[in-house]
Amino acid sequence: MATYTERDVAVIGTGLMGASIARALARSGWRVTAYDPDTARARVLATELPGIKAEADLGTAVASAPLVLTCAPSYEAVLRSLECVGDWNGKTLVNTGTSSTAEAEHAAAWAARKGVPYLDAAILCFPQDIGTERGYVLFSGNPEAWARHEELIAALGPATRFVSEQAQAASAVDLTIVGGVYVAALAAYVDAAAYAHSQGVSGDVLDEATDKVLAALKDGAKEAVAAIGSGDFTTDQATLSVFTHGGETCLDGMRDAGFAANVLEAAVRNLRTAEAAGLGRSGFYALAQVSAGDSAGRQQ
């Protein structure tokens, strides 16, 4: 018979993000049982707040709460370790590690075989943001499980939301925004800022120019979503060929100064591919027609 209450939650994995999740939950009044293969790490976390207790046994940790929230880099390792759990009655499993959409679907199928409702989470913020106004976590999967635990999950931040019954949906947003945009864009910016510094550009000037470009990028992102959704890539501003020429000029300049500019090189390569596919007179967002290697789409 279960000895837990609806205010109990088990956090499996107490690295930087898992520990932040446990702290946010405890500060919001939830009783947290923390488990980590590195038992010392869970014990140290438990000394920080009275609402957290450490548990050295995984099975006991899972048995302690109706919501089991895992936070580890590898979905495969998480599921393998949870095979030791025999009783999932009355519980919900939430995976919060970064995963591919295929891994999310596999985890949902694993949970279905175990008879446990499953939610997949995508954390689109840093550990320091969890439990604050900047906390932003998306969930997908079992809607009844979301409804049951929504109050608890809200402790992670005001922007937590359920996006789809398709288990892989949150992961798809994660891969899109964090992987496809944030990581690539920040890597490109670091390259560019290093180049600017080498050319004597002051930090103040670079900050001002960056603010202007980021504002334009925000508008461009909205335009891109609309264009890709409608399939209309016409433009009266700057054609894809203009961007290709500009990108090539920038790449040559950075290379001449001794910078690899690998991210920019990849972008220019994509633009050249689209131009070769006959999309030079279209707008920049026509890149979508070649991004998936869809030769049929290139003819639209």
JSON list of N, CA and C in Angstrom, two decimals, residues 14-64:
[
{"chain": "A", "resi": 14, "resn": "THR", "atom": "N", "xyz": [20.36, 14.12, -9.77]},
{"chain": "A", "resi": 14, "resn": "THR", "atom": "CA", "xyz": [20.50, 15.41, -9.10]},
{"chain": "A", "resi": 14, "resn": "THR", "atom": "C", "xyz": [21.77, 16.13, -9.55]},
{"chain": "A", "resi": 15, "resn": "GLY", "atom": "N", "xyz": [21.98, 16.17, -10.87]},
{"chain": "A", "resi": 15, "resn": "GLY", "atom": "CA", "xyz": [23.03, 17.00, -11.42]},
{"chain": "A", "resi": 15, "resn": "GLY", "atom": "C", "xyz": [22.61, 18.46, -11.33]},
{"chain": "A", "resi": 16, "resn": "LEU", "atom": "N", "xyz": [23.19, 19.30, -12.16]},
{"chain": "A", "resi": 16, "resn": "LEU", "atom": "CA", "xyz": [22.89, 20.73, -12.09]},
{"chain": "A", "resi": 16, "resn": "LEU", "atom": "C", "xyz": [21.41, 21.02, -12.29]},
{"chain": "A", "resi": 17, "resn": "MET", "atom": "N", "xyz": [20.81, 20.42, -13.34]},
{"chain": "A", "resi": 17, "resn": "MET", "atom": "CA", "xyz": [19.40, 20.68, -13.61]},
{"chain": "A", "resi": 17, "resn": "MET", "atom": "C", "xyz": [18.51, 19.93, -12.63]},
{"chain": "A", "resi": 18, "resn": "GLY", "atom": "N", "xyz": [18.79, 18.67, -12.36]},
{"chain": "A", "resi": 18, "resn": "GLY", "atom": "CA", "xyz": [17.97, 17.90, -11.43]},
{"chain": "A", "resi": 18, "resn": "GLY", "atom": "C", "xyz": [17.94, 18.52, -10.05]},
{"chain": "A", "resi": 19, "resn": "ALA", "atom": "N", "xyz": [19.09, 19.02, -9.58]},
{"chain": "A", "resi": 19, "resn": "ALA", "atom": "CA", "xyz": [19.15, 19.67, -8.28]},
{"chain": "A", "resi": 19, "resn": "ALA", "atom": "C", "xyz": [18.32, 20.94, -8.26]},
{"chain": "A", "resi": 20, "resn": "SER", "atom": "N", "xyz": [18.36, 21.70, -9.36]},
{"chain": "A", "resi": 20, "resn": "SER", "atom": "CA", "xyz": [17.55, 22.92, -9.44]},
{"chain": "A", "resi": 20, "resn": "SER", "atom": "C", "xyz": [16.07, 22.60, -9.41]},
{"chain": "A", "resi": 21, "resn": "ILE", "atom": "N", "xyz": [15.68, 21.53, -10.09]},
{"chain": "A", "resi": 21, "resn": "ILE", "atom": "CA", "xyz": [14.28, 21.11, -10.08]},
{"chain": "A", "resi": 21, "resn": "ILE", "atom": "C", "xyz": [13.86, 20.72, -8.66]},
{"chain": "A", "resi": 22, "resn": "ALA", "atom": "N", "xyz": [14.69, 19.94, -7.98]},
{"chain": "A", "resi": 22, "resn": "ALA", "atom": "CA", "xyz": [14.37, 19.52, -6.61]},
{"chain": "A", "resi": 22, "resn": "ALA", "atom": "C", "xyz": [14.23, 20.72, -5.69]},
{"chain": "A", "resi": 23, "resn": "ARG", "atom": "N", "xyz": [15.13, 21.70, -5.82]},
{"chain": "A", "resi": 23, "resn": "ARG", "atom": "CA", "xyz": [15.04, 22.90, -4.97]},
{"chain": "A", "resi": 23, "resn": "ARG", "atom": "C", "xyz": [13.76, 23.68, -5.23]},
{"chain": "A", "resi": 24, "resn": "ALA", "atom": "N", "xyz": [13.42, 23.85, -6.51]},
{"chain": "A", "resi": 24, "resn": "ALA", "atom": "CA", "xyz": [12.21, 24.62, -6.85]},
{"chain": "A", "resi": 24, "resn": "ALA", "atom": "C", "xyz": [10.97, 23.95, -6.30]},
{"chain": "A", "resi": 25, "resn": "LEU", "atom": "N", "xyz": [10.91, 22.63, -6.40]},
{"chain": "A", "resi": 25, "resn": "LEU", "atom": "CA", "xyz": [9.75, 21.90, -5.88]},
{"chain": "A", "resi": 25, "resn": "LEU", "atom": "C", "xyz": [9.66, 22.02, -4.36]},
{"chain": "A", "resi": 26, "resn": "ALA", "atom": "N", "xyz": [10.80, 21.86, -3.70]},
{"chain": "A", "resi": 26, "resn": "ALA", "atom": "CA", "xyz": [10.81, 21.93, -2.23]},
{"chain": "A", "resi": 26, "resn": "ALA", "atom": "C", "xyz": [10.42, 23.32, -1.76]},
{"chain": "A", "resi": 27, "resn": "ARG", "atom": "N", "xyz": [10.91, 24.35, -2.44]},
{"chain": "A", "resi": 27, "resn": "ARG", "atom": "CA", "xyz": [10.58, 25.72, -2.04]},
{"chain": "A", "resi": 27, "resn": "ARG", "atom": "C", "xyz": [9.10, 26.03, -2.24]},
{"chain": "A", "resi": 28, "resn": "SER", "atom": "N", "xyz": [8.45, 25.28, -3.12]},
{"chain": "A", "resi": 28, "resn": "SER", "atom": "CA", "xyz": [7.02, 25.48, -3.36]},
{"chain": "A", "resi": 28, "resn": "SER", "atom": "C", "xyz": [6.16, 24.60, -2.47]},
{"chain": "A", "resi": 29, "resn": "GLY", "atom": "N", "xyz": [6.78, 23.90, -1.54]},
{"chain": "A", "resi": 29, "resn": "GLY", "atom": "CA", "xyz": [6.02, 23.14, -0.57]},
{"chain": "A", "resi": 29, "resn": "GLY", "atom": "C", "xyz": [5.83, 21.67, -0.87]},
{"chain": "A", "resi": 30, "resn": "TRP", "atom": "N", "xyz": [6.50, 21.16, -1.91]},
{"chain": "A", "resi": 30, "resn": "TRP", "atom": "CA", "xyz": [6.39, 19.75, -2.23]},
{"chain": "A", "resi": 30, "resn": "TRP", "atom": "C", "xyz": [7.47, 18.97, -1.49]},
{"chain": "A", "resi": 31, "resn": "ARG", "atom": "N", "xyz": [7.19, 17.73, -1.17]},
{"chain": "A", "resi": 31, "resn": "ARG", "atom": "CA", "xyz": [8.15, 16.89, -0.46]},
{"chain": "A", "resi": 31, "resn": "ARG", "atom": "C", "xyz": [8.93, 16.07, -1.48]},
{"chain": "A", "resi": 32, "resn": "VAL", "atom": "N", "xyz": [10.21, 16.29, -1.51]},
{"chain": "A", "resi": 32, "resn": "VAL", "atom": "CA", "xyz": [11.06, 15.72, -2.56]},
{"chain": "A", "resi": 32, "resn": "VAL", "atom": "C", "xyz": [11.95, 14.62, -2.01]},
{"chain": "A", "resi": 33, "resn": "THR", "atom": "N", "xyz": [11.90, 13.46, -2.68]},
{"chain": "A", "resi": 33, "resn": "THR", "atom": "CA", "xyz": [12.86, 12.40, -2.42]},
{"chain": "A", "resi": 33, "resn": "THR", "atom": "C", "xyz": [13.86, 12.41, -3.57]},
{"chain": "A", "resi": 34, "resn": "ALA", "atom": "N", "xyz": [15.13, 12.64, -3.24]},
{"chain": "A", "resi": 34, "resn": "ALA", "atom": "CA", "xyz": [16.16, 12.79, -4.27]},
{"chain": "A", "resi": 34, "resn": "ALA", "atom": "C", "xyz": [17.03, 11.54, -4.33]},
{"chain": "A", "resi": 35, "resn": "TYR", "atom": "N", "xyz": [17.17, 11.02, -5.56]},
{"chain": "A", "resi": 35, "resn": "TYR", "atom": "CA", "xyz": [18.05, 9.87, -5.77]},
{"chain": "A", "resi": 35, "resn": "TYR", "atom": "C", "xyz": [19.05, 10.21, -6.87]},
{"chain": "A", "resi": 36, "resn": "ASP", "atom": "N", "xyz": [20.28, 9.78, -6.67]},
{"chain": "A", "resi": 36, "resn": "ASP", "atom": "CA", "xyz": [21.31, 9.90, -7.69]},
{"chain": "A", "resi": 36, "resn": "ASP", "atom": "C", "xyz": [22.26, 8.73, -7.55]},
{"chain": "A", "resi": 37, "resn": "PRO", "atom": "N", "xyz": [22.74, 8.17, -8.68]},
{"chain": "A", "resi": 37, "resn": "PRO", "atom": "CA", "xyz": [23.74, 7.10, -8.58]},
{"chain": "A", "resi": 37, "resn": "PRO", "atom": "C", "xyz": [24.94, 7.52, -7.73]},
{"chain": "A", "resi": 38, "resn": "ASP", "atom": "N", "xyz": [25.26, 8.82, -7.77]},
{"chain": "A", "resi": 38, "resn": "ASP", "atom": "CA", "xyz": [26.28, 9.39, -6.88]},
{"chain": "A", "resi": 38, "resn": "ASP", "atom": "C", "xyz": [25.56, 9.78, -5.59]},
{"chain": "A", "resi": 39, "resn": "THR", "atom": "N", "xyz": [25.50, 8.87, -4.64]},
{"chain": "A", "resi": 39, "resn": "THR", "atom": "CA", "xyz": [24.69, 9.09, -3.45]},
{"chain": "A", "resi": 39, "resn": "THR", "atom": "C", "xyz": [25.14, 10.32, -2.66]},
{"chain": "A", "resi": 40, "resn": "ALA", "atom": "N", "xyz": [26.42, 10.64, -2.72]},
{"chain": "A", "resi": 40, "resn": "ALA", "atom": "CA", "xyz": [26.92, 11.80, -1.99]},
{"chain": "A", "resi": 40, "resn": "ALA", "atom": "C", "xyz": [26.29, 13.08, -2.53]},
{"chain": "A", "resi": 41, "resn": "ARG", "atom": "N", "xyz": [26.08, 13.13, -3.83]},
{"chain": "A", "resi": 41, "resn": "ARG", "atom": "CA", "xyz": [25.48, 14.32, -4.43]},
{"chain": "A", "resi": 41, "resn": "ARG", "atom": "C", "xyz": [24.06, 14.53, -3.93]},
{"chain": "A", "resi": 42, "resn": "ALA", "atom": "N", "xyz": [23.28, 13.45, -3.83]},
{"chain": "A", "resi": 42, "resn": "ALA", "atom": "CA", "xyz": [21.91, 13.57, -3.30]},
{"chain": "A", "resi": 42, "resn": "ALA", "atom": "C", "xyz": [21.92, 13.96, -1.83]},
{"chain": "A", "resi": 43, "resn": "ARG", "atom": "N", "xyz": [22.88, 13.43, -1.07]},
{"chain": "A", "resi": 43, "resn": "ARG", "atom": "CA", "xyz": [22.95, 13.75, 0.36]},
{"chain": "A", "resi": 43, "resn": "ARG", "atom": "C", "xyz": [23.26, 15.23, 0.58]},
{"chain": "A", "resi": 44, "resn": "VAL", "atom": "N", "xyz": [24.19, 15.75, -0.22]},
{"chain": "A", "resi": 44, "resn": "VAL", "atom": "CA", "xyz": [24.52, 17.17, -0.09]},
{"chain": "A", "resi": 44, "resn": "VAL", "atom": "C", "xyz": [23.31, 18.04, -0.42]},
{"chain": "A", "resi": 45, "resn": "LEU", "atom": "N", "xyz": [22.59, 17.67, -1.47]},
{"chain": "A", "resi": 45, "resn": "LEU", "atom": "CA", "xyz": [21.39, 18.43, -1.85]},
{"chain": "A", "resi": 45, "resn": "LEU", "atom": "C", "xyz": [20.38, 18.43, -0.71]},
{"chain": "A", "resi": 46, "resn": "ALA", "atom": "N", "xyz": [20.23, 17.31, -0.04]},
{"chain": "A", "resi": 46, "resn": "ALA", "atom": "CA", "xyz": [19.23, 17.20, 1.04]},
{"chain": "A", "resi": 46, "resn": "ALA", "atom": "C", "xyz": [19.56, 18.08, 2.23]},
{"chain": "A", "resi": 47, "resn": "THR", "atom": "N", "xyz": [20.81, 18.51, 2.36]},
{"chain": "A", "resi": 47, "resn": "THR", "atom": "CA", "xyz": [21.16, 19.38, 3.47]},
{"chain": "A", "resi": 47, "resn": "THR", "atom": "C", "xyz": [20.77, 20.83, 3.22]},
{"chain": "A", "resi": 48, "resn": "GLU", "atom": "N", "xyz": [20.42, 21.16, 1.99]},
{"chain": "A", "resi": 48, "resn": "GLU", "atom": "CA", "xyz": [20.14, 22.55, 1.63]},
{"chain": "A", "resi": 48, "resn": "GLU", "atom": "C", "xyz": [18.76, 23.02, 2.07]},
{"chain": "A", "resi": 49, "resn": "LEU", "atom": "N", "xyz": [17.76, 22.13, 1.95]},
{"chain": "A", "resi": 49, "resn": "LEU", "atom": "CA", "xyz": [16.38, 22.52, 2.24]},
{"chain": "A", "resi": 49, "resn": "LEU", "atom": "C", "xyz": [15.67, 21.42, 3.03]},
{"chain": "A", "resi": 50, "resn": "PRO", "atom": "N", "xyz": [14.82, 21.79, 3.98]},
{"chain": "A", "resi": 50, "resn": "PRO", "atom": "CA", "xyz": [14.14, 20.76, 4.78]},
{"chain": "A", "resi": 50, "resn": "PRO", "atom": "C", "xyz": [13.15, 19.92, 3.98]},
{"chain": "A", "resi": 51, "resn": "GLY", "atom": "N", "xyz": [12.71, 20.40, 2.81]},
{"chain": "A", "resi": 51, "resn": "GLY", "atom": "CA", "xyz": [11.74, 19.65, 2.03]},
{"chain": "A", "resi": 51, "resn": "GLY", "atom": "C", "xyz": [12.34, 18.56, 1.16]},
{"chain": "A", "resi": 52, "resn": "ILE", "atom": "N", "xyz": [13.67, 18.38, 1.21]},
{"chain": "A", "resi": 52, "resn": "ILE", "atom": "CA", "xyz": [14.34, 17.37, 0.39]},
{"chain": "A", "resi": 52, "resn": "ILE", "atom": "C", "xyz": [14.98, 16.32, 1.28]},
{"chain": "A", "resi": 53, "resn": "LYS", "atom": "N", "xyz": [14.74, 15.05, 0.95]},
{"chain": "A", "resi": 53, "resn": "LYS", "atom": "CA", "xyz": [15.44, 13.98, 1.64]},
{"chain": "A", "resi": 53, "resn": "LYS", "atom": "C", "xyz": [16.15, 13.11, 0.59]},
{"chain": "A", "resi": 54, "resn": "ALA", "atom": "N", "xyz": [17.30, 12.60, 0.95]},
{"chain": "A", "resi": 54, "resn": "ALA", "atom": "CA", "xyz": [18.08, 11.76, 0.04]},
{"chain": "A", "resi": 54, "resn": "ALA", "atom": "C", "xyz": [17.70, 10.31, 0.24]},
{"chain": "A", "resi": 55, "resn": "GLU", "atom": "N", "xyz": [17.71, 9.55, -0.86]},
{"chain": "A", "resi": 55, "resn": "GLU", "atom": "CA", "xyz": [17.43, 8.12, -0.82]},
{"chain": "A", "resi": 55, "resn": "GLU", "atom": "C", "xyz": [18.50, 7.40, -1.63]},
{"chain": "A", "resi": 56, "resn": "ALA", "atom": "N", "xyz": [19.13, 6.42, -1.02]},
{"chain": "A", "resi": 56, "resn": "ALA", "atom": "CA", "xyz": [20.24, 5.72, -1.68]},
{"chain": "A", "resi": 56, "resn": "ALA", "atom": "C", "xyz": [19.77, 4.58, -2.57]},
{"chain": "A", "resi": 57, "resn": "ASP", "atom": "N", "xyz": [18.53, 4.16, -2.43]},
{"chain": "A", "resi": 57, "resn": "ASP", "atom": "CA", "xyz": [18.02, 3.03, -3.21]},
{"chain": "A", "resi": 57, "resn": "ASP", "atom": "C", "xyz": [17.01, 3.53, -4.24]},
{"chain": "A", "resi": 58, "resn": "LEU", "atom": "N", "xyz": [17.22, 3.21, -5.50]},
{"chain": "A", "resi": 58, "resn": "LEU", "atom": "CA", "xyz": [16.35, 3.70, -6.58]},
{"chain": "A", "resi": 58, "resn": "LEU", "atom": "C", "xyz": [14.93, 3.20, -6.41]},
{"chain": "A", "resi": 59, "resn": "GLY", "atom": "N", "xyz": [14.75, 1.92, -6.13]},
{"chain": "A", "resi": 59, "resn": "GLY", "atom": "CA", "xyz": [13.42, 1.37, -5.99]},
{"chain": "A", "resi": 59, "resn": "GLY", "atom": "C", "xyz": [12.63, 2.03, -4.87]},
{"chain": "A", "resi": 60, "resn": "THR", "atom": "N", "xyz": [13.30, 2.31, -3.77]},
{"chain": "A", "resi": 60, "resn": "THR", "atom": "CA", "xyz": [12.65, 2.98, -2.65]},
{"chain": "A", "resi": 60, "resn": "THR", "atom": "C", "xyz": [12.27, 4.40, -3.02]},
{"chain": "A", "resi": 61, "resn": "ALA", "atom": "N", "xyz": [13.14, 5.07, -3.78]},
{"chain": "A", "resi": 61, "resn": "ALA", "atom": "CA", "xyz": [12.85, 6.44, -4.21]},
{"chain": "A", "resi": 61, "resn": "ALA", "atom": "C", "xyz": [11.61, 6.48, -5.09]},
{"chain": "A", "resi": 62, "resn": "VAL", "atom": "N", "xyz": [11.52, 5.56, -6.04]},
{"chain": "A", "resi": 62, "resn": "VAL", "atom": "CA", "xyz": [10.36, 5.51, -6.93]},
{"chain": "A", "resi": 62, "resn": "VAL", "atom": "C", "xyz": [9.09, 5.22, -6.14]},
{"chain": "A", "resi": 63, "resn": "ALA", "atom": "N", "xyz": [9.20, 4.35, -5.14]},
{"chain": "A", "resi": 63, "resn": "ALA", "atom": "CA", "xyz": [8.04, 3.98, -4.34]},
{"chain": "A", "resi": 63, "resn": "ALA", "atom": "C", "xyz": [7.56, 5.10, -3.44]},
{"chain": "A", "resi": 64, "resn": "SER", "atom": "N", "xyz": [8.35, 6.15, -3.30]},
{"chain": "A", "resi": 64, "resn": "SER", "atom": "CA", "xyz": [8.05, 7.20, -2.32]},
{"chain": "A", "resi": 64, "resn": "SER", "atom": "C", "xyz": [7.06, 8.25, -2.79]}
]
